[in-house]
């Protein structure tokens, strides 16, 4: 069965960076794009961007360009998102999601809470 | 402000039917891009509920159905159950923004 397992909760100070991992299993990792979505406390879903594990091609929502980086390690079927210059507005649960046909997100990780606090 | 507009909340009694609307524009739903729906139970990750406007993934009860017309889409839930109490999000693509877009979410309360 398809599973996306994310790394554990993180606490960072303002101005620092954080890197969250997403390990995929149960399907061919290289064959489907990974999307990243975040959700601030009590708020809705916010799309951050996508990455092709096969080619390394990626796209970022304009809001995150220059401050967010997607990478992957195909040998261990793992995708990563790194967010730099953190502020309290980046406090959120970060989700990775496998993209199915038609740009739907058919399987999601369990989420990683990132807390930014001084 | 979300690109796709949903009502903040809807409610219904057990056994009733409710609908949740999702309004986009000529560059998103109106351009023919598929609409997908997600259910997010309290404290859990979102789960795909409807894909490609009208299709249910394996395991999703047929009480859930989706439709699309013009620049809008709808999620209908019949035979409401207490376990349906959750947040529901629509999602599509916007060609003018070149991004995936979500609705702001609708909280369903089962009375």
Short mmCIF file of C-alpha atoms in Angstrom, two decimals:
data_model
loop_
_atom_site.label_atom_id
_atom_site.label_comp_id
_atom_site.label_asym_id
_atom_site.label_seq_id
_atom_site.Cartn_x
_atom_site.Cartn_y
_atom_site.Cartn_z
CA UNK A 1 0.00 0.00 0.00
CA UNK A 2 1.11 3.54 -0.74
CA UNK A 3 2.60 5.31 2.27
CA UNK A 4 4.26 8.66 2.78
CA UNK A 5 6.02 8.93 6.13
CA UNK A 6 7.28 12.33 7.23
CA UNK A 7 9.91 13.36 9.75
CA UNK A 8 9.00 14.49 13.25
CA UNK A 9 8.01 17.85 14.68
CA UNK A 10 10.55 20.67 14.68
CA UNK A 11 11.01 23.85 16.69
CA UNK A 12 13.09 26.67 15.25
CA UNK A 13 13.93 30.26 16.15
CA UNK A 14 13.05 33.11 13.79
CA UNK A 15 15.62 33.47 11.01
CA UNK A 16 16.61 29.79 11.09
CA UNK A 17 15.92 27.09 8.49
CA UNK A 18 14.14 23.75 8.68
CA UNK A 19 14.22 20.67 6.46
CA UNK A 20 11.34 18.16 6.43
CA UNK A 21 11.58 14.72 4.84
CA UNK A 22 8.93 12.53 3.20
CA UNK A 23 9.75 8.85 2.61
CA UNK A 24 7.60 7.10 0.01
CA UNK A 25 6.82 3.40 -0.24
CA UNK A 26 4.36 1.10 -1.98
CA UNK A 27 4.76 2.61 -5.46
CA UNK A 28 7.44 3.68 -7.93
CA UNK A 29 8.70 6.91 -6.36
CA UNK A 30 10.14 8.29 -9.61
CA UNK A 31 6.89 7.97 -11.51
CA UNK A 32 4.72 10.52 -9.69
CA UNK A 33 5.28 14.12 -8.69
CA UNK A 34 5.40 15.10 -5.02
CA UNK A 35 3.53 18.21 -3.92
CA UNK A 36 4.00 20.13 -0.69
CA UNK A 37 1.07 21.75 1.13
CA UNK A 38 1.06 23.56 4.45
CA UNK A 39 -1.66 24.40 6.96
CA UNK A 40 -1.26 27.12 9.58
CA UNK A 41 -3.06 26.55 12.91
CA UNK A 42 -6.81 26.82 12.41
CA UNK A 43 -6.38 27.78 8.74
CA UNK A 44 -6.93 26.17 5.35
CA UNK A 45 -4.62 24.33 2.98
CA UNK A 46 -1.92 26.30 1.16
CA UNK A 47 -0.15 24.81 -1.86
CA UNK A 48 3.61 25.38 -1.84
CA UNK A 49 4.71 23.67 -5.05
CA UNK A 50 5.70 20.40 -6.73
CA UNK A 51 8.73 18.36 -7.72
CA UNK A 52 9.32 15.52 -10.15
CA UNK A 53 11.39 12.84 -8.42
CA UNK A 54 12.38 11.52 -11.85
CA UNK A 55 13.75 14.66 -13.49
CA UNK A 56 14.21 16.95 -10.51
CA UNK A 57 12.04 19.57 -12.24
CA UNK A 58 10.17 21.70 -9.74
CA UNK A 59 7.72 24.56 -9.45
CA UNK A 60 7.03 26.88 -6.55
CA UNK A 61 4.03 28.97 -5.63
CA UNK A 62 5.04 32.59 -6.11
CA UNK A 63 4.77 33.29 -2.38
CA UNK A 64 7.50 30.76 -1.62
CA UNK A 65 9.93 31.43 -4.48
CA UNK A 66 13.42 32.07 -3.20
CA UNK A 67 12.76 30.88 0.35
CA UNK A 68 11.67 27.27 -0.18
CA UNK A 69 13.71 24.50 -1.81
CA UNK A 70 12.50 21.05 -2.90
CA UNK A 71 15.02 18.23 -3.26
CA UNK A 72 14.92 14.44 -3.44
CA UNK A 73 17.05 11.34 -3.01
CA UNK A 74 15.73 8.70 -5.36
CA UNK A 75 17.98 5.98 -3.89
CA UNK A 76 15.93 6.11 -0.67
CA UNK A 77 12.62 7.28 -2.20
CA UNK A 78 12.60 10.44 -0.11
CA UNK A 79 11.58 14.00 -0.88
CA UNK A 80 12.54 17.05 1.13
CA UNK A 81 11.36 20.59 1.62
CA UNK A 82 13.62 23.21 3.16
CA UNK A 83 12.27 26.55 4.34
CA UNK A 84 14.73 29.31 5.19
CA UNK A 85 14.49 32.69 6.96
CA UNK A 86 11.68 31.37 9.14
CA UNK A 87 9.20 33.73 10.77
CA UNK A 88 6.27 33.03 13.08
CA UNK A 89 4.04 33.03 9.99
CA UNK A 90 5.75 29.80 8.91
CA UNK A 91 4.39 27.95 11.95
CA UNK A 92 2.27 25.27 10.32
CA UNK A 93 1.81 21.59 9.60
CA UNK A 94 3.69 20.72 6.41
CA UNK A 95 2.33 17.89 4.26
CA UNK A 96 3.81 16.02 1.34
CA UNK A 97 1.36 14.47 -1.09
CA UNK A 98 1.69 12.16 -4.10
CA UNK A 99 0.16 13.56 -7.25
CA UNK A 100 -2.23 11.35 -9.17
CA UNK A 101 -3.68 11.89 -12.63
CA UNK A 102 -5.35 15.24 -13.28
CA UNK A 103 -3.35 17.02 -10.57
CA UNK A 104 -5.22 15.43 -7.68
CA UNK A 105 -3.30 14.58 -4.51
CA UNK A 106 -4.19 10.96 -3.92
CA UNK A 107 -2.01 10.07 -0.95
CA UNK A 108 -0.75 12.32 1.84
CA UNK A 109 1.89 12.12 4.52
CA UNK A 110 0.86 12.39 8.15
CA UNK A 111 2.15 15.96 8.39
CA UNK A 112 5.07 17.59 10.20
CA UNK A 113 4.47 20.41 12.66
CA UNK A 114 7.03 23.19 12.39
CA UNK A 115 6.90 25.72 15.20
CA UNK A 116 8.80 29.01 14.88
CA UNK A 117 9.23 30.70 18.22
CA UNK A 118 11.85 32.77 19.97
CA UNK B 1 -8.39 35.18 0.15
CA UNK B 2 -8.64 31.84 -1.65
CA UNK B 3 -8.87 31.57 -5.44
CA UNK B 4 -11.70 29.06 -5.01
CA UNK B 5 -14.61 30.19 -2.85
CA UNK B 6 -16.38 27.85 -0.43
CA UNK B 7 -18.93 28.58 2.30
CA UNK B 8 -17.19 28.60 5.70
CA UNK B 9 -19.70 26.22 7.23
CA UNK B 10 -22.68 23.99 6.51
CA UNK B 11 -24.73 21.78 8.79
CA UNK B 12 -27.33 19.07 8.64
CA UNK B 13 -29.08 16.48 10.75
CA UNK B 14 -28.22 12.79 10.54
CA UNK B 15 -29.75 11.24 7.43
CA UNK B 16 -30.12 14.54 5.61
CA UNK B 17 -28.43 15.73 2.41
CA UNK B 18 -26.02 18.65 2.30
CA UNK B 19 -24.11 20.30 -0.52
CA UNK B 20 -20.89 22.30 -0.48
CA UNK B 21 -20.20 24.71 -3.32
CA UNK B 22 -16.85 25.69 -4.81
CA UNK B 23 -16.77 28.74 -7.07
CA UNK B 24 -13.82 29.47 -9.32
CA UNK B 25 -13.25 31.52 -12.45
CA UNK B 26 -12.76 31.30 -16.20
CA UNK B 27 -9.07 30.50 -15.64
CA UNK B 28 -9.69 27.65 -13.20
CA UNK B 29 -12.85 25.57 -13.07
CA UNK B 30 -14.36 27.43 -16.03
CA UNK B 31 -11.33 26.58 -18.18
CA UNK B 32 -12.12 22.90 -17.78
CA UNK B 33 -9.59 21.99 -15.12
CA UNK B 34 -10.67 19.12 -12.94
CA UNK B 35 -12.00 19.71 -9.44
CA UNK B 36 -10.99 17.43 -6.59
CA UNK B 37 -12.39 17.25 -3.06
CA UNK B 38 -10.68 16.35 0.20
CA UNK B 39 -12.01 15.43 3.61
CA UNK B 40 -9.98 16.39 6.66
CA UNK B 41 -11.08 14.82 9.92
CA UNK B 42 -10.02 16.60 13.13
CA UNK B 43 -6.30 16.18 13.75
CA UNK B 44 -5.73 14.17 10.58
CA UNK B 45 -4.19 14.70 7.16
CA UNK B 46 -6.52 15.46 4.24
CA UNK B 47 -7.88 12.46 2.34
CA UNK B 48 -8.88 12.42 -1.33
CA UNK B 49 -12.68 12.11 -1.50
CA UNK B 50 -13.58 12.95 -5.12
CA UNK B 51 -11.23 13.27 -8.09
CA UNK B 52 -11.78 14.41 -11.65
CA UNK B 53 -15.02 16.23 -10.73
CA UNK B 54 -17.16 13.14 -10.18
CA UNK B 55 -15.05 10.07 -9.39
CA UNK B 56 -14.72 8.32 -6.03
CA UNK B 57 -11.50 6.55 -5.02
CA UNK B 58 -11.87 2.98 -3.89
CA UNK B 59 -13.32 2.81 -0.39
CA UNK B 60 -15.20 6.13 -0.46
CA UNK B 61 -18.92 5.52 0.13
CA UNK B 62 -21.34 6.38 -2.67
CA UNK B 63 -23.04 8.82 -0.28
CA UNK B 64 -20.41 11.26 -1.52
CA UNK B 65 -20.77 12.66 -5.03
CA UNK B 66 -19.30 15.52 -7.02
CA UNK B 67 -20.43 17.64 -9.94
CA UNK B 68 -19.14 20.56 -12.01
CA UNK B 69 -20.92 23.16 -14.09
CA UNK B 70 -19.47 26.31 -15.63
CA UNK B 71 -17.13 28.00 -13.15
CA UNK B 72 -18.44 26.07 -10.12
CA UNK B 73 -18.42 22.63 -8.59
CA UNK B 74 -20.34 20.97 -5.79
CA UNK B 75 -19.89 18.16 -3.30
CA UNK B 76 -23.05 16.42 -2.14
CA UNK B 77 -23.29 14.19 0.90
CA UNK B 78 -26.44 12.14 1.39
CA UNK B 79 -27.51 10.13 4.43
CA UNK B 80 -25.40 12.31 6.75
CA UNK B 81 -23.60 10.46 9.52
CA UNK B 82 -21.84 11.74 12.62
CA UNK B 83 -18.53 10.49 11.21
CA UNK B 84 -18.88 12.91 8.27
CA UNK B 85 -18.21 15.86 10.57
CA UNK B 86 -15.00 17.29 9.13
CA UNK B 87 -13.50 20.06 7.02
CA UNK B 88 -13.92 19.75 3.25
CA UNK B 89 -11.69 21.38 0.64
CA UNK B 90 -12.02 21.72 -3.11
CA UNK B 91 -8.91 21.93 -5.32
CA UNK B 92 -8.25 22.74 -8.95
CA UNK B 93 -5.67 24.45 -11.15
CA UNK B 94 -5.55 28.08 -12.24
CA UNK B 95 -3.91 28.80 -15.58
CA UNK B 96 -3.51 32.55 -14.98
CA UNK B 97 -1.56 31.85 -11.79
CA UNK B 98 0.00 28.59 -13.04
CA UNK B 99 -0.62 27.05 -9.65
CA UNK B 100 -2.69 24.43 -7.90
CA UNK B 101 -5.40 26.24 -5.94
CA UNK B 102 -7.51 25.27 -2.94
CA UNK B 103 -10.77 26.54 -1.61
CA UNK B 104 -10.78 28.04 1.87
CA UNK B 105 -12.48 24.98 3.32
CA UNK B 106 -15.97 24.25 4.66
CA UNK B 107 -16.64 22.93 8.13
CA UNK B 108 -19.48 20.40 8.14
CA UNK B 109 -21.35 20.04 11.42
CA UNK B 110 -23.70 17.10 11.92
CA UNK B 111 -26.39 18.33 14.29
#
